[in-house]
């Protein structure tokens, strides 16, 4: 069984930096498992690797799609597996847990094509009402979704009504690679401070202009760091409110990411507050992993 390393964790935990160090040590490539970094022109808000970092190690699935292109978990799974199968050693890096699981495990995606008009039938339903409805029809799928993730809840409901539950299309217990998942764990107060500082830095780097350029092109990303600007561009809220909303939503995301990886994977948790020690410990454990037949 081919070996694969995954470096995961909440936003602002230092995944990219560690992945590059590990990739250099083992002469590996990095496959981004991020639902936003895959797009061109989503540079600042996605916190994707910098141009300098991209030059240090070969990266895949970064800056490969136009902002209007479709990218979902099934597409990520196929592209990533093609890369894994041709490269000597690959490192999955990102915070989108479903993508990581779908790549490493025997997930199948054969659900019917999405009906773009389906959501209109539930326009008057609140997020919680939709979620409760999904729990009735597909409790397993609902358990792995957040009630406020309206898009995915609607998708799961649509699949139910077509007679094809999304929970029927994956086999989470069967792995197809010999994997070692590194989770970067940071105390909440330290992580939240890092998140707040990162958002401040993003604004200094020109996040507002980046979001506005996309908005002017008719691109309305449903991603943290971008979606919060839309009411601002429509003169409904202040720029300070946008900044605070991004910080808040990012903190909420970080909390969900930890819950996901703790409950849905066999990740090994590492204290990521001391980067030097973290790097040493991870590489030491990975060397043992690589030696095992």
PDB file of C-alpha atoms in Angstrom:
ATOM      1  CA  UNK A   1       0.000   0.000   0.000  1.00  0.00           C
ATOM      2  CA  UNK A   2       1.449   3.363  -1.028  1.00  0.00           C
ATOM      3  CA  UNK A   3       2.408   5.746   1.754  1.00  0.00           C
ATOM      4  CA  UNK A   4       0.905   9.236   1.996  1.00  0.00           C
ATOM      5  CA  UNK A   5       1.524  11.947   4.585  1.00  0.00           C
ATOM      6  CA  UNK A   6      -1.144  14.492   5.522  1.00  0.00           C
ATOM      7  CA  UNK A   7      -0.502  17.707   7.433  1.00  0.00           C
ATOM      8  CA  UNK A   8      -3.757  19.193   8.610  1.00  0.00           C
ATOM      9  CA  UNK A   9      -5.153  21.536  11.210  1.00  0.00           C
ATOM     10  CA  UNK A  10      -7.052  24.758  11.709  1.00  0.00           C
ATOM     11  CA  UNK A  11      -6.377  27.902   9.749  1.00  0.00           C
ATOM     12  CA  UNK A  12      -3.317  29.867  10.913  1.00  0.00           C
ATOM     13  CA  UNK A  13      -1.743  26.809  12.574  1.00  0.00           C
ATOM     14  CA  UNK A  14       1.356  26.763  10.359  1.00  0.00           C
ATOM     15  CA  UNK A  15       0.488  23.878   8.010  1.00  0.00           C
ATOM     16  CA  UNK A  16       2.220  25.293   4.939  1.00  0.00           C
ATOM     17  CA  UNK A  17       5.489  26.012   6.710  1.00  0.00           C
ATOM     18  CA  UNK A  18       5.652  22.552   8.247  1.00  0.00           C
ATOM     19  CA  UNK A  19       4.614  20.823   5.018  1.00  0.00           C
ATOM     20  CA  UNK A  20       7.452  22.515   3.145  1.00  0.00           C
ATOM     21  CA  UNK A  21       9.985  21.467   5.801  1.00  0.00           C
ATOM     22  CA  UNK A  22       8.728  17.873   5.717  1.00  0.00           C
ATOM     23  CA  UNK A  23       8.625  17.807   1.910  1.00  0.00           C
ATOM     24  CA  UNK A  24      12.236  18.965   1.711  1.00  0.00           C
ATOM     25  CA  UNK A  25      13.347  16.346   4.226  1.00  0.00           C
ATOM     26  CA  UNK A  26      11.659  13.464   2.410  1.00  0.00           C
ATOM     27  CA  UNK A  27      11.932  14.815  -1.168  1.00  0.00           C
ATOM     28  CA  UNK A  28       8.152  14.836  -1.435  1.00  0.00           C
ATOM     29  CA  UNK A  29       5.601  16.951  -3.293  1.00  0.00           C
ATOM     30  CA  UNK A  30       2.721  18.856  -1.685  1.00  0.00           C
ATOM     31  CA  UNK A  31      -0.911  18.507  -2.731  1.00  0.00           C
ATOM     32  CA  UNK A  32      -3.117  21.330  -1.492  1.00  0.00           C
ATOM     33  CA  UNK A  33      -6.386  20.162   0.087  1.00  0.00           C
ATOM     34  CA  UNK A  34      -8.036  23.551   0.199  1.00  0.00           C
ATOM     35  CA  UNK A  35     -11.315  24.466  -1.437  1.00  0.00           C
ATOM     36  CA  UNK A  36     -10.204  28.069  -2.100  1.00  0.00           C
ATOM     37  CA  UNK A  37      -6.438  27.958  -2.806  1.00  0.00           C
ATOM     38  CA  UNK A  38      -7.136  25.959  -5.952  1.00  0.00           C
ATOM     39  CA  UNK A  39      -8.493  29.120  -7.629  1.00  0.00           C
ATOM     40  CA  UNK A  40      -6.503  31.825  -9.375  1.00  0.00           C
ATOM     41  CA  UNK A  41      -6.877  35.399  -8.086  1.00  0.00           C
ATOM     42  CA  UNK A  42      -7.861  34.203  -4.582  1.00  0.00           C
ATOM     43  CA  UNK A  43      -4.454  35.074  -3.210  1.00  0.00           C
ATOM     44  CA  UNK A  44      -4.618  37.065   0.004  1.00  0.00           C
ATOM     45  CA  UNK A  45      -7.896  35.864   1.478  1.00  0.00           C
ATOM     46  CA  UNK A  46      -7.131  32.194   0.828  1.00  0.00           C
ATOM     47  CA  UNK A  47      -3.768  32.392   2.639  1.00  0.00           C
ATOM     48  CA  UNK A  48      -2.404  30.157  -0.101  1.00  0.00           C
ATOM     49  CA  UNK A  49       1.368  29.530  -0.294  1.00  0.00           C
ATOM     50  CA  UNK A  50       3.346  32.535  -1.478  1.00  0.00           C
ATOM     51  CA  UNK A  51       5.227  32.532  -4.792  1.00  0.00           C
ATOM     52  CA  UNK A  52       8.456  32.040  -2.870  1.00  0.00           C
ATOM     53  CA  UNK A  53       7.020  29.041  -1.010  1.00  0.00           C
ATOM     54  CA  UNK A  54       5.715  27.544  -4.244  1.00  0.00           C
ATOM     55  CA  UNK A  55       9.254  27.660  -5.622  1.00  0.00           C
ATOM     56  CA  UNK A  56      10.723  25.828  -2.618  1.00  0.00           C
ATOM     57  CA  UNK A  57       8.728  22.631  -3.162  1.00  0.00           C
ATOM     58  CA  UNK A  58       6.567  21.338  -5.991  1.00  0.00           C
ATOM     59  CA  UNK A  59       2.932  22.142  -5.174  1.00  0.00           C
ATOM     60  CA  UNK A  60      -0.182  20.775  -6.829  1.00  0.00           C
ATOM     61  CA  UNK A  61      -3.771  22.091  -6.882  1.00  0.00           C
ATOM     62  CA  UNK A  62      -2.790  25.696  -6.190  1.00  0.00           C
ATOM     63  CA  UNK A  63      -3.735  28.405  -8.713  1.00  0.00           C
ATOM     64  CA  UNK A  64      -5.022  25.931 -11.285  1.00  0.00           C
ATOM     65  CA  UNK A  65      -8.650  26.984 -11.832  1.00  0.00           C
ATOM     66  CA  UNK A  66     -10.387  30.174 -12.910  1.00  0.00           C
ATOM     67  CA  UNK A  67     -12.565  31.788 -10.200  1.00  0.00           C
ATOM     68  CA  UNK A  68     -15.767  30.714 -11.984  1.00  0.00           C
ATOM     69  CA  UNK A  69     -14.786  27.049 -12.383  1.00  0.00           C
ATOM     70  CA  UNK A  70     -16.399  24.277 -10.362  1.00  0.00           C
ATOM     71  CA  UNK A  71     -14.303  22.396  -7.811  1.00  0.00           C
ATOM     72  CA  UNK A  72     -15.782  19.874  -5.425  1.00  0.00           C
ATOM     73  CA  UNK A  73     -14.672  16.979  -3.275  1.00  0.00           C
ATOM     74  CA  UNK A  74     -15.035  14.414  -6.064  1.00  0.00           C
ATOM     75  CA  UNK A  75     -12.865  16.483  -8.402  1.00  0.00           C
ATOM     76  CA  UNK A  76     -10.271  16.989  -5.683  1.00  0.00           C
ATOM     77  CA  UNK A  77     -10.241  13.266  -4.968  1.00  0.00           C
ATOM     78  CA  UNK A  78      -9.597  12.312  -8.586  1.00  0.00           C
ATOM     79  CA  UNK A  79      -6.906  14.912  -9.218  1.00  0.00           C
ATOM     80  CA  UNK A  80      -5.096  14.199  -5.958  1.00  0.00           C
ATOM     81  CA  UNK A  81      -5.087  10.438  -6.453  1.00  0.00           C
ATOM     82  CA  UNK A  82      -3.665  10.845  -9.957  1.00  0.00           C
ATOM     83  CA  UNK A  83      -0.816  12.859  -8.461  1.00  0.00           C
ATOM     84  CA  UNK A  84      -0.241  10.435  -5.581  1.00  0.00           C
ATOM     85  CA  UNK A  85      -0.061   7.498  -7.970  1.00  0.00           C
ATOM     86  CA  UNK A  86       2.581   9.114 -10.173  1.00  0.00           C
ATOM     87  CA  UNK A  87       4.765  10.759  -7.502  1.00  0.00           C
ATOM     88  CA  UNK A  88       7.159   8.916  -5.191  1.00  0.00           C
ATOM     89  CA  UNK A  89       5.800  10.549  -2.016  1.00  0.00           C
ATOM     90  CA  UNK A  90       3.007  13.068  -1.589  1.00  0.00           C
ATOM     91  CA  UNK A  91       2.007  15.287   1.317  1.00  0.00           C
ATOM     92  CA  UNK A  92      -1.611  16.395   1.584  1.00  0.00           C
ATOM     93  CA  UNK A  93      -1.773  19.831   3.173  1.00  0.00           C
ATOM     94  CA  UNK A  94      -4.896  21.740   4.109  1.00  0.00           C
ATOM     95  CA  UNK A  95      -7.762  22.256   6.470  1.00  0.00           C
ATOM     96  CA  UNK A  96     -10.646  20.907   4.388  1.00  0.00           C
ATOM     97  CA  UNK A  97     -11.181  17.645   6.222  1.00  0.00           C
ATOM     98  CA  UNK A  98     -13.680  16.119   3.824  1.00  0.00           C
ATOM     99  CA  UNK A  99     -11.164  16.470   0.979  1.00  0.00           C
ATOM    100  CA  UNK A 100      -8.452  14.708   2.984  1.00  0.00           C
ATOM    101  CA  UNK A 101     -10.754  11.852   3.966  1.00  0.00           C
ATOM    102  CA  UNK A 102     -12.094  11.449   0.447  1.00  0.00           C
ATOM    103  CA  UNK A 103      -8.568  11.121  -0.940  1.00  0.00           C
ATOM    104  CA  UNK A 104      -7.299   8.658   1.645  1.00  0.00           C
ATOM    105  CA  UNK A 105     -10.426   6.515   2.009  1.00  0.00           C
ATOM    106  CA  UNK A 106     -12.658   4.590  -0.336  1.00  0.00           C
ATOM    107  CA  UNK A 107     -15.205   7.329  -0.918  1.00  0.00           C
ATOM    108  CA  UNK A 108     -17.432   6.962  -3.962  1.00  0.00           C
ATOM    109  CA  UNK A 109     -19.257   9.879  -5.538  1.00  0.00           C
ATOM    110  CA  UNK A 110     -22.048   8.821  -7.810  1.00  0.00           C
ATOM    111  CA  UNK A 111     -24.873  11.075  -6.663  1.00  0.00           C
ATOM    112  CA  UNK A 112     -27.132  12.516  -9.368  1.00  0.00           C
ATOM    113  CA  UNK A 113     -26.328  15.802 -11.036  1.00  0.00           C
ATOM    114  CA  UNK A 114     -27.392  18.863  -9.066  1.00  0.00           C
ATOM    115  CA  UNK A 115     -30.643  20.645  -9.919  1.00  0.00           C
ATOM    116  CA  UNK A 116     -29.795  24.344  -9.864  1.00  0.00           C
ATOM    117  CA  UNK A 117     -33.445  25.227  -9.155  1.00  0.00           C
ATOM    118  CA  UNK A 118     -33.770  22.994  -6.096  1.00  0.00           C
ATOM    119  CA  UNK A 119     -32.593  25.631  -3.603  1.00  0.00           C
ATOM    120  CA  UNK A 120     -35.318  28.056  -4.715  1.00  0.00           C
ATOM    121  CA  UNK A 121     -37.940  25.721  -3.271  1.00  0.00           C
ATOM    122  CA  UNK A 122     -36.460  26.245   0.202  1.00  0.00           C
ATOM    123  CA  UNK A 123     -35.703  29.949   0.058  1.00  0.00           C
ATOM    124  CA  UNK A 124     -38.010  30.644   3.006  1.00  0.00           C
ATOM    125  CA  UNK A 125     -36.486  27.952   5.225  1.00  0.00           C
ATOM    126  CA  UNK A 126     -33.967  28.994   7.860  1.00  0.00           C
ATOM    127  CA  UNK A 127     -30.648  27.157   8.078  1.00  0.00           C
ATOM    128  CA  UNK A 128     -31.801  25.330  11.187  1.00  0.00           C
ATOM    129  CA  UNK A 129     -35.089  24.299   9.593  1.00  0.00           C
ATOM    130  CA  UNK A 130     -33.241  22.865   6.612  1.00  0.00           C
ATOM    131  CA  UNK A 131     -30.856  21.035   8.901  1.00  0.00           C
ATOM    132  CA  UNK A 132     -33.692  19.495  10.933  1.00  0.00           C
ATOM    133  CA  UNK A 133     -35.285  18.349   7.689  1.00  0.00           C
ATOM    134  CA  UNK A 134     -32.044  16.695   6.615  1.00  0.00           C
ATOM    135  CA  UNK A 135     -31.771  14.920   9.981  1.00  0.00           C
ATOM    136  CA  UNK A 136     -35.136  13.289   9.259  1.00  0.00           C
ATOM    137  CA  UNK A 137     -34.075  12.014   5.828  1.00  0.00           C
ATOM    138  CA  UNK A 138     -30.341  11.349   6.246  1.00  0.00           C
ATOM    139  CA  UNK A 139     -29.187  11.515   9.849  1.00  0.00           C
ATOM    140  CA  UNK A 140     -25.715  10.137   9.042  1.00  0.00           C
ATOM    141  CA  UNK A 141     -25.001  12.912   6.565  1.00  0.00           C
ATOM    142  CA  UNK A 142     -26.457  15.579   8.862  1.00  0.00           C
ATOM    143  CA  UNK A 143     -24.105  14.489  11.633  1.00  0.00           C
ATOM    144  CA  UNK A 144     -21.142  15.495   9.451  1.00  0.00           C
ATOM    145  CA  UNK A 145     -22.499  18.875   8.393  1.00  0.00           C
ATOM    146  CA  UNK A 146     -22.800  22.184  10.203  1.00  0.00           C
ATOM    147  CA  UNK A 147     -26.355  23.607  10.237  1.00  0.00           C
ATOM    148  CA  UNK A 148     -25.093  26.897   8.779  1.00  0.00           C
ATOM    149  CA  UNK A 149     -23.462  25.201   5.786  1.00  0.00           C
ATOM    150  CA  UNK A 150     -26.621  25.845   3.800  1.00  0.00           C
ATOM    151  CA  UNK A 151     -25.204  24.870   0.419  1.00  0.00           C
ATOM    152  CA  UNK A 152     -24.166  21.388   1.506  1.00  0.00           C
ATOM    153  CA  UNK A 153     -27.305  20.815   3.549  1.00  0.00           C
ATOM    154  CA  UNK A 154     -29.391  21.638   0.476  1.00  0.00           C
ATOM    155  CA  UNK A 155     -27.256  19.321  -1.649  1.00  0.00           C
ATOM    156  CA  UNK A 156     -27.753  16.482   0.806  1.00  0.00           C
ATOM    157  CA  UNK A 157     -31.512  17.088   0.882  1.00  0.00           C
ATOM    158  CA  UNK A 158     -31.677  17.101  -2.893  1.00  0.00           C
ATOM    159  CA  UNK A 159     -29.917  13.746  -2.986  1.00  0.00           C
ATOM    160  CA  UNK A 160     -32.394  12.349  -0.448  1.00  0.00           C
ATOM    161  CA  UNK A 161     -35.390  13.377  -2.491  1.00  0.00           C
ATOM    162  CA  UNK A 162     -33.913  11.755  -5.569  1.00  0.00           C
ATOM    163  CA  UNK A 163     -33.682   8.500  -3.606  1.00  0.00           C
ATOM    164  CA  UNK A 164     -29.905   8.624  -3.381  1.00  0.00           C
ATOM    165  CA  UNK A 165     -28.629   9.620   0.058  1.00  0.00           C
ATOM    166  CA  UNK A 166     -25.145  11.107  -0.011  1.00  0.00           C
ATOM    167  CA  UNK A 167     -24.263   9.005   3.016  1.00  0.00           C
ATOM    168  CA  UNK A 168     -24.665   5.927   0.802  1.00  0.00           C
ATOM    169  CA  UNK A 169     -21.830   7.001  -1.457  1.00  0.00           C
ATOM    170  CA  UNK A 170     -18.831   6.729   0.783  1.00  0.00           C
ATOM    171  CA  UNK A 171     -17.095   3.996   2.687  1.00  0.00           C
ATOM    172  CA  UNK A 172     -15.142   5.812   5.365  1.00  0.00           C
ATOM    173  CA  UNK A 173     -13.791   2.671   7.010  1.00  0.00           C
ATOM    174  CA  UNK A 174     -11.738   1.451   4.050  1.00  0.00           C
ATOM    175  CA  UNK A 175      -8.432   3.202   3.409  1.00  0.00           C
ATOM    176  CA  UNK A 176      -6.609   2.900   0.103  1.00  0.00           C
ATOM    177  CA  UNK A 177      -3.271   4.368   1.254  1.00  0.00           C
ATOM    178  CA  UNK A 178      -0.939   3.790   4.183  1.00  0.00           C
ATOM    179  CA  UNK A 179      -1.308   7.247   5.657  1.00  0.00           C
ATOM    180  CA  UNK A 180       0.056   9.233   8.583  1.00  0.00           C
ATOM    181  CA  UNK A 181      -2.028  12.286   9.467  1.00  0.00           C
ATOM    182  CA  UNK A 182      -0.343  15.092  11.398  1.00  0.00           C
ATOM    183  CA  UNK A 183      -2.732  17.489  13.125  1.00  0.00           C
ATOM    184  CA  UNK A 184      -1.346  20.826  14.317  1.00  0.00           C
ATOM    185  CA  UNK A 185      -2.990  21.598  17.631  1.00  0.00           C
ATOM    186  CA  UNK A 186      -2.772  25.004  19.266  1.00  0.00           C
ATOM    187  CA  UNK A 187      -4.443  26.276  22.455  1.00  0.00           C
ATOM    188  CA  UNK A 188      -7.554  28.216  21.547  1.00  0.00           C
ATOM    189  CA  UNK A 189      -6.445  31.577  22.926  1.00  0.00           C
ATOM    190  CA  UNK A 190      -3.149  31.429  21.019  1.00  0.00           C
ATOM    191  CA  UNK A 191      -4.823  30.285  17.820  1.00  0.00           C
ATOM    192  CA  UNK A 192      -7.439  33.030  18.005  1.00  0.00           C
ATOM    193  CA  UNK A 193      -4.717  35.612  18.473  1.00  0.00           C
ATOM    194  CA  UNK A 194      -2.934  34.267  15.403  1.00  0.00           C
ATOM    195  CA  UNK A 195      -6.151  34.408  13.407  1.00  0.00           C
ATOM    196  CA  UNK A 196      -6.818  38.015  14.401  1.00  0.00           C
ATOM    197  CA  UNK A 197      -3.258  39.036  13.491  1.00  0.00           C
ATOM    198  CA  UNK A 198      -3.491  37.212  10.173  1.00  0.00           C
ATOM    199  CA  UNK A 199      -6.696  39.022   9.233  1.00  0.00           C
ATOM    200  CA  UNK A 200      -5.122  42.369  10.104  1.00  0.00           C
ATOM    201  CA  UNK A 201      -2.154  41.508   7.897  1.00  0.00           C
ATOM    202  CA  UNK A 202      -4.438  40.472   5.041  1.00  0.00           C
ATOM    203  CA  UNK A 203      -6.091  43.879   5.093  1.00  0.00           C
ATOM    204  CA  UNK A 204      -2.683  45.563   4.989  1.00  0.00           C
ATOM    205  CA  UNK A 205      -1.771  43.392   1.988  1.00  0.00           C
ATOM    206  CA  UNK A 206      -4.824  44.581   0.053  1.00  0.00           C
ATOM    207  CA  UNK A 207      -7.585  42.083   0.780  1.00  0.00           C
ATOM    208  CA  UNK A 208     -10.295  44.704   0.216  1.00  0.00           C
ATOM    209  CA  UNK A 209      -9.044  45.417  -3.321  1.00  0.00           C
ATOM    210  CA  UNK A 210      -8.703  41.712  -4.110  1.00  0.00           C
ATOM    211  CA  UNK A 211     -12.278  41.054  -2.999  1.00  0.00           C
ATOM    212  CA  UNK A 212     -13.554  44.099  -4.885  1.00  0.00           C
ATOM    213  CA  UNK A 213     -11.823  43.071  -8.110  1.00  0.00           C
ATOM    214  CA  UNK A 214     -13.579  39.705  -7.930  1.00  0.00           C
ATOM    215  CA  UNK A 215     -16.875  41.415  -7.089  1.00  0.00           C
ATOM    216  CA  UNK A 216     -16.538  43.706 -10.106  1.00  0.00           C
ATOM    217  CA  UNK A 217     -16.091  40.654 -12.314  1.00  0.00           C
ATOM    218  CA  UNK A 218     -19.302  39.157 -10.953  1.00  0.00           C
ATOM    219  CA  UNK A 219     -17.472  36.578  -8.839  1.00  0.00           C
ATOM    220  CA  UNK A 220     -19.124  36.227  -5.430  1.00  0.00           C
ATOM    221  CA  UNK A 221     -17.094  33.647  -3.489  1.00  0.00           C
ATOM    222  CA  UNK A 222     -18.873  31.816  -0.705  1.00  0.00           C
ATOM    223  CA  UNK A 223     -15.607  31.634   1.210  1.00  0.00           C
ATOM    224  CA  UNK A 224     -14.444  33.245   4.435  1.00  0.00           C
ATOM    225  CA  UNK A 225     -12.365  36.298   3.697  1.00  0.00           C
ATOM    226  CA  UNK A 226     -14.442  37.210   0.649  1.00  0.00           C
ATOM    227  CA  UNK A 227     -18.146  36.692   1.303  1.00  0.00           C
ATOM    228  CA  UNK A 228     -18.047  39.121   4.236  1.00  0.00           C
ATOM    229  CA  UNK A 229     -17.269  41.973   1.822  1.00  0.00           C
ATOM    230  CA  UNK A 230     -20.452  41.639  -0.226  1.00  0.00           C
ATOM    231  CA  UNK A 231     -22.736  43.601   2.164  1.00  0.00           C
ATOM    232  CA  UNK A 232     -19.969  46.204   2.467  1.00  0.00           C
ATOM    233  CA  UNK A 233     -19.813  46.647  -1.301  1.00  0.00           C
ATOM    234  CA  UNK A 234     -23.587  47.115  -1.194  1.00  0.00           C
ATOM    235  CA  UNK A 235     -23.202  49.853   1.450  1.00  0.00           C
ATOM    236  CA  UNK A 236     -24.902  47.819   4.159  1.00  0.00           C
ATOM    237  CA  UNK A 237     -22.075  47.555   6.700  1.00  0.00           C
ATOM    238  CA  UNK A 238     -18.781  49.270   7.514  1.00  0.00           C
ATOM    239  CA  UNK A 239     -15.302  48.042   6.655  1.00  0.00           C
ATOM    240  CA  UNK A 240     -14.575  47.533  10.349  1.00  0.00           C
ATOM    241  CA  UNK A 241     -17.583  45.230  10.543  1.00  0.00           C
ATOM    242  CA  UNK A 242     -16.239  43.254   7.587  1.00  0.00           C
ATOM    243  CA  UNK A 243     -12.935  42.773   9.376  1.00  0.00           C
ATOM    244  CA  UNK A 244     -14.599  41.640  12.583  1.00  0.00           C
ATOM    245  CA  UNK A 245     -16.899  39.273  10.681  1.00  0.00           C
ATOM    246  CA  UNK A 246     -13.904  37.654   8.972  1.00  0.00           C
ATOM    247  CA  UNK A 247     -12.152  37.180  12.303  1.00  0.00           C
ATOM    248  CA  UNK A 248     -15.267  35.716  13.891  1.00  0.00           C
ATOM    249  CA  UNK A 249     -16.055  33.380  10.992  1.00  0.00           C
ATOM    250  CA  UNK A 250     -12.444  32.215  10.824  1.00  0.00           C
ATOM    251  CA  UNK A 251     -12.444  31.422  14.533  1.00  0.00           C
ATOM    252  CA  UNK A 252     -15.658  29.443  14.114  1.00  0.00           C
ATOM    253  CA  UNK A 253     -14.116  27.591  11.180  1.00  0.00           C
ATOM    254  CA  UNK A 254     -11.045  26.700  13.248  1.00  0.00           C
ATOM    255  CA  UNK A 255     -13.280  25.222  15.934  1.00  0.00           C
ATOM    256  CA  UNK A 256     -15.156  23.098  13.385  1.00  0.00           C
ATOM    257  CA  UNK A 257     -11.903  21.944  11.804  1.00  0.00           C
ATOM    258  CA  UNK A 258     -10.605  20.592  15.100  1.00  0.00           C
ATOM    259  CA  UNK A 259     -13.864  18.780  15.769  1.00  0.00           C
ATOM    260  CA  UNK A 260     -13.799  17.231  12.305  1.00  0.00           C
ATOM    261  CA  UNK A 261     -10.247  15.917  12.428  1.00  0.00           C
ATOM    262  CA  UNK A 262     -10.667  14.684  15.981  1.00  0.00           C
ATOM    263  CA  UNK A 263     -13.836  12.734  15.216  1.00  0.00           C
ATOM    264  CA  UNK A 264     -13.484  11.807  11.555  1.00  0.00           C
ATOM    265  CA  UNK A 265      -9.810  10.840  11.185  1.00  0.00           C
ATOM    266  CA  UNK A 266      -7.050   8.937  12.963  1.00  0.00           C
ATOM    267  CA  UNK A 267      -4.841  12.009  13.089  1.00  0.00           C
ATOM    268  CA  UNK A 268      -1.933  12.242  15.510  1.00  0.00           C
ATOM    269  CA  UNK A 269      -2.199  15.521  17.435  1.00  0.00           C
ATOM    270  CA  UNK A 270       0.959  17.602  17.890  1.00  0.00           C
ATOM    271  CA  UNK A 271       1.462  20.739  19.956  1.00  0.00           C
ATOM    272  CA  UNK A 272       2.181  23.377  17.309  1.00  0.00           C
ATOM    273  CA  UNK A 273       3.050  26.288  19.606  1.00  0.00           C
ATOM    274  CA  UNK A 274       6.819  25.676  19.284  1.00  0.00           C
ATOM    275  CA  UNK A 275       7.669  25.332  15.588  1.00  0.00           C
ATOM    276  CA  UNK A 276      11.229  24.047  16.050  1.00  0.00           C
ATOM    277  CA  UNK A 277      10.160  21.273  18.425  1.00  0.00           C
ATOM    278  CA  UNK A 278       7.116  20.501  16.291  1.00  0.00           C
ATOM    279  CA  UNK A 279       9.235  20.061  13.168  1.00  0.00           C
ATOM    280  CA  UNK A 280      11.738  17.849  14.954  1.00  0.00           C
ATOM    281  CA  UNK A 281       9.054  15.643  16.523  1.00  0.00           C
ATOM    282  CA  UNK A 282       7.031  15.281  13.329  1.00  0.00           C
ATOM    283  CA  UNK A 283      10.025  14.399  11.150  1.00  0.00           C
ATOM    284  CA  UNK A 284      11.220  11.877  13.739  1.00  0.00           C
ATOM    285  CA  UNK A 285       7.846  10.141  13.827  1.00  0.00           C
ATOM    286  CA  UNK A 286       7.498  10.263  10.057  1.00  0.00           C
ATOM    287  CA  UNK A 287      10.887   8.619   9.604  1.00  0.00           C
ATOM    288  CA  UNK A 288       9.620   5.698  11.675  1.00  0.00           C
ATOM    289  CA  UNK A 289       6.437   5.644   9.607  1.00  0.00           C
ATOM    290  CA  UNK A 290       8.378   5.588   6.358  1.00  0.00           C
ATOM    291  CA  UNK A 291      10.564   2.722   7.559  1.00  0.00           C
ATOM    292  CA  UNK A 292       7.597   0.454   8.293  1.00  0.00           C
ATOM    293  CA  UNK A 293       6.777  -2.012   5.563  1.00  0.00           C
TER     294      UNK A 293
END
